[in-house]
XYZ file of C-alpha atoms in Angstrom:
195
model
C -4.206 -61.389 3.748
C -5.580 -57.820 4.054
C -9.327 -57.515 4.059
C -11.310 -54.855 2.297
C -12.352 -53.372 5.649
C -8.720 -53.020 6.712
C -7.863 -51.262 3.451
C -10.763 -48.832 3.874
C -9.654 -48.060 7.447
C -6.044 -47.506 6.365
C -7.169 -45.313 3.494
C -9.426 -43.297 5.834
C -6.535 -42.760 8.285
C -4.237 -41.642 5.457
C -6.864 -39.179 4.200
C -7.421 -37.733 7.699
C -3.666 -37.361 8.317
C -3.141 -35.794 4.876
C -6.020 -33.355 5.454
C -4.577 -32.382 8.836
C -1.133 -31.775 7.348
C -2.677 -29.772 4.516
C -4.520 -27.524 6.977
C -1.479 -27.001 9.197
C 0.910 -26.337 6.322
C -1.669 -24.279 4.453
C -2.219 -22.020 7.455
C 1.526 -21.513 7.875
C 2.026 -20.778 4.190
C -1.036 -18.513 4.189
C 0.581 -16.307 6.800
C 3.841 -16.496 4.916
C 2.056 -15.512 1.710
C 0.392 -12.575 3.453
C 3.718 -11.518 4.959
C 5.320 -11.647 1.517
C 2.425 -9.838 -0.198
C 1.950 -7.089 2.386
C 5.555 -6.644 3.565
C 5.644 -3.797 6.087
C 1.837 -3.710 6.175
C 1.853 -7.217 7.633
C 4.059 -6.093 10.522
C 1.927 -2.972 11.006
C -1.252 -5.086 11.224
C 0.356 -7.485 13.714
C 1.501 -4.554 15.870
C -1.954 -2.955 15.719
C -3.435 -6.256 16.947
C -0.997 -6.450 19.854
C 1.081 -9.235 18.312
C -1.935 -11.418 17.475
C -0.931 -12.759 14.046
C -4.201 -14.606 13.602
C -6.232 -11.394 14.022
C -3.830 -9.479 11.763
C -4.019 -12.150 9.062
C -7.812 -12.118 9.290
C -7.777 -8.343 8.744
C -5.400 -8.615 5.784
C -7.470 -11.409 4.234
C -10.546 -9.187 4.569
C -8.672 -6.392 2.780
C -7.836 -8.806 -0.018
C -11.489 -9.835 -0.336
C -12.687 -6.219 -0.431
C -10.007 -4.714 -2.662
C -8.107 -7.520 -4.390
C -10.168 -7.377 -7.569
C -9.842 -3.611 -7.917
C -8.624 -2.807 -11.415
C -6.565 0.352 -11.551
C -7.476 2.684 -14.359
C -4.598 4.081 -16.395
C -3.961 7.792 -16.445
C -3.981 9.569 -19.764
C -0.734 11.339 -20.672
C -2.455 14.680 -19.955
C -3.591 13.535 -16.507
C -0.117 12.245 -15.750
C 1.446 15.569 -16.738
C -1.038 17.489 -14.559
C -0.195 15.307 -11.554
C 3.533 15.627 -12.186
C 3.179 19.424 -12.349
C 1.146 19.476 -9.137
C 3.767 17.377 -7.321
C 6.513 19.700 -8.576
C 4.507 22.600 -7.116
C 4.243 20.805 -3.781
C 8.002 20.356 -3.702
C 8.593 24.014 -4.606
C 6.304 25.204 -1.788
C 7.974 22.947 0.769
C 10.914 25.311 1.251
C 8.727 28.261 2.294
C 5.678 26.465 3.697
C 6.457 22.853 4.664
C 3.186 22.272 6.513
C 1.112 23.572 3.588
C 3.129 21.509 1.092
C 2.560 18.329 3.104
C -1.182 19.045 3.310
C -1.239 19.554 -0.473
C 0.656 16.279 -0.988
C -1.920 14.470 1.141
C -4.770 15.903 -0.940
C -2.953 15.171 -4.193
C -2.380 11.517 -3.248
C -6.028 11.094 -2.222
C -7.209 12.535 -5.538
C -4.717 10.519 -7.597
C -5.726 7.276 -5.893
C -9.417 8.110 -6.409
C -8.819 8.898 -10.091
C -7.148 5.505 -10.512
C -10.212 3.719 -9.122
C -9.340 3.354 -5.435
C -11.969 4.269 -2.825
C -12.548 7.974 -2.348
C -10.079 9.684 -0.008
C -12.891 10.901 2.262
C -12.447 7.629 4.153
C -8.675 7.613 4.602
C -8.522 4.177 6.242
C -10.568 2.546 3.490
C -8.434 4.176 0.821
C -5.148 3.156 2.461
C -6.464 -0.385 3.026
C -7.140 -0.638 -0.712
C -3.786 0.909 -1.584
C -2.044 -1.524 0.775
C -3.444 -4.478 -1.174
C -1.907 -3.182 -4.406
C 1.036 -1.052 -3.242
C 1.963 -2.285 0.237
C 5.586 -1.221 -0.075
C 4.645 2.425 -0.615
C 1.492 3.149 1.397
C 3.436 3.991 4.577
C 4.613 7.282 3.060
C 1.020 8.314 2.438
C 0.157 7.528 6.051
C 3.105 9.631 7.234
C 2.062 12.592 5.076
C -1.519 12.269 6.311
C -0.339 12.323 9.942
C 2.126 15.150 9.253
C -0.543 17.385 7.717
C -2.153 17.531 11.158
C 0.985 19.201 12.483
C 2.822 16.118 13.689
C 6.548 16.536 13.318
C 9.256 19.101 12.764
C 10.480 20.264 9.349
C 12.848 17.312 8.919
C 10.060 14.848 9.742
C 7.797 16.619 7.257
C 10.516 16.371 4.607
C 11.017 12.674 5.295
C 7.268 12.065 5.100
C 7.111 13.880 1.759
C 10.062 11.907 0.384
C 8.422 8.616 1.437
C 5.101 9.711 -0.055
C 6.891 10.362 -3.345
C 7.364 6.597 -3.639
C 3.594 6.039 -3.685
C 3.104 9.026 -5.997
C 5.655 7.617 -8.463
C 4.103 4.157 -8.558
C 0.570 5.541 -8.930
C 1.435 8.098 -11.585
C 3.256 5.389 -13.552
C 0.054 3.301 -13.517
C 1.152 0.852 -10.858
C 4.276 -0.292 -12.642
C 7.902 0.052 -11.725
C 8.471 1.981 -14.953
C 10.058 5.257 -14.010
C 8.056 8.328 -14.859
C 9.698 11.223 -16.627
C 11.604 12.987 -13.889
C 11.097 16.683 -13.582
C 13.766 19.134 -12.512
C 12.328 19.089 -8.979
C 12.862 15.414 -8.218
C 15.964 14.633 -6.233
C 17.229 11.521 -4.540
C 16.233 10.925 -0.944
C 19.589 11.856 0.479
C 19.871 15.171 -1.348
C 18.156 17.249 1.336
C 15.207 18.330 -0.832
C 11.777 16.823 -0.822
């Protein structure tokens, strides 16, 4: 016959074991969830922390706390058209002045993100941290354009940076959806040789 004390002890052991399993599995899935949510940003954070996944996950969790509740404002049709025209101008200028066009793209992305409710572009890292929470798949292009505007890279690297930045521009100008925006005559596929 099992006594009440024995049942309480067995129940306590089961609860402790279950709690331990929950913590271990929860931590693993937490990292997996962050990896899935942040995609390339997860790998970038791990690399920046010298392979320390725990430190990288802490950083990404902090980003989520700071920027996860940010609610992107929708652009009006007029605002969208102005941004589309500005991007078309950037692409036109690239042929004759690639460095200037990349600098303009960097400014345009900072202003667009700000107008949508992201932190002001004066603090680039804070703005890209916020963008990475909501658009992790596309923020790398913005980083490349930002680096390229300082003169890093040859013309082909500038073109590639601008093409990658177009991905973030498209998702922001379409109000964070995957709905395609109206394509202008200046937009070409990545492999076409034009930015």
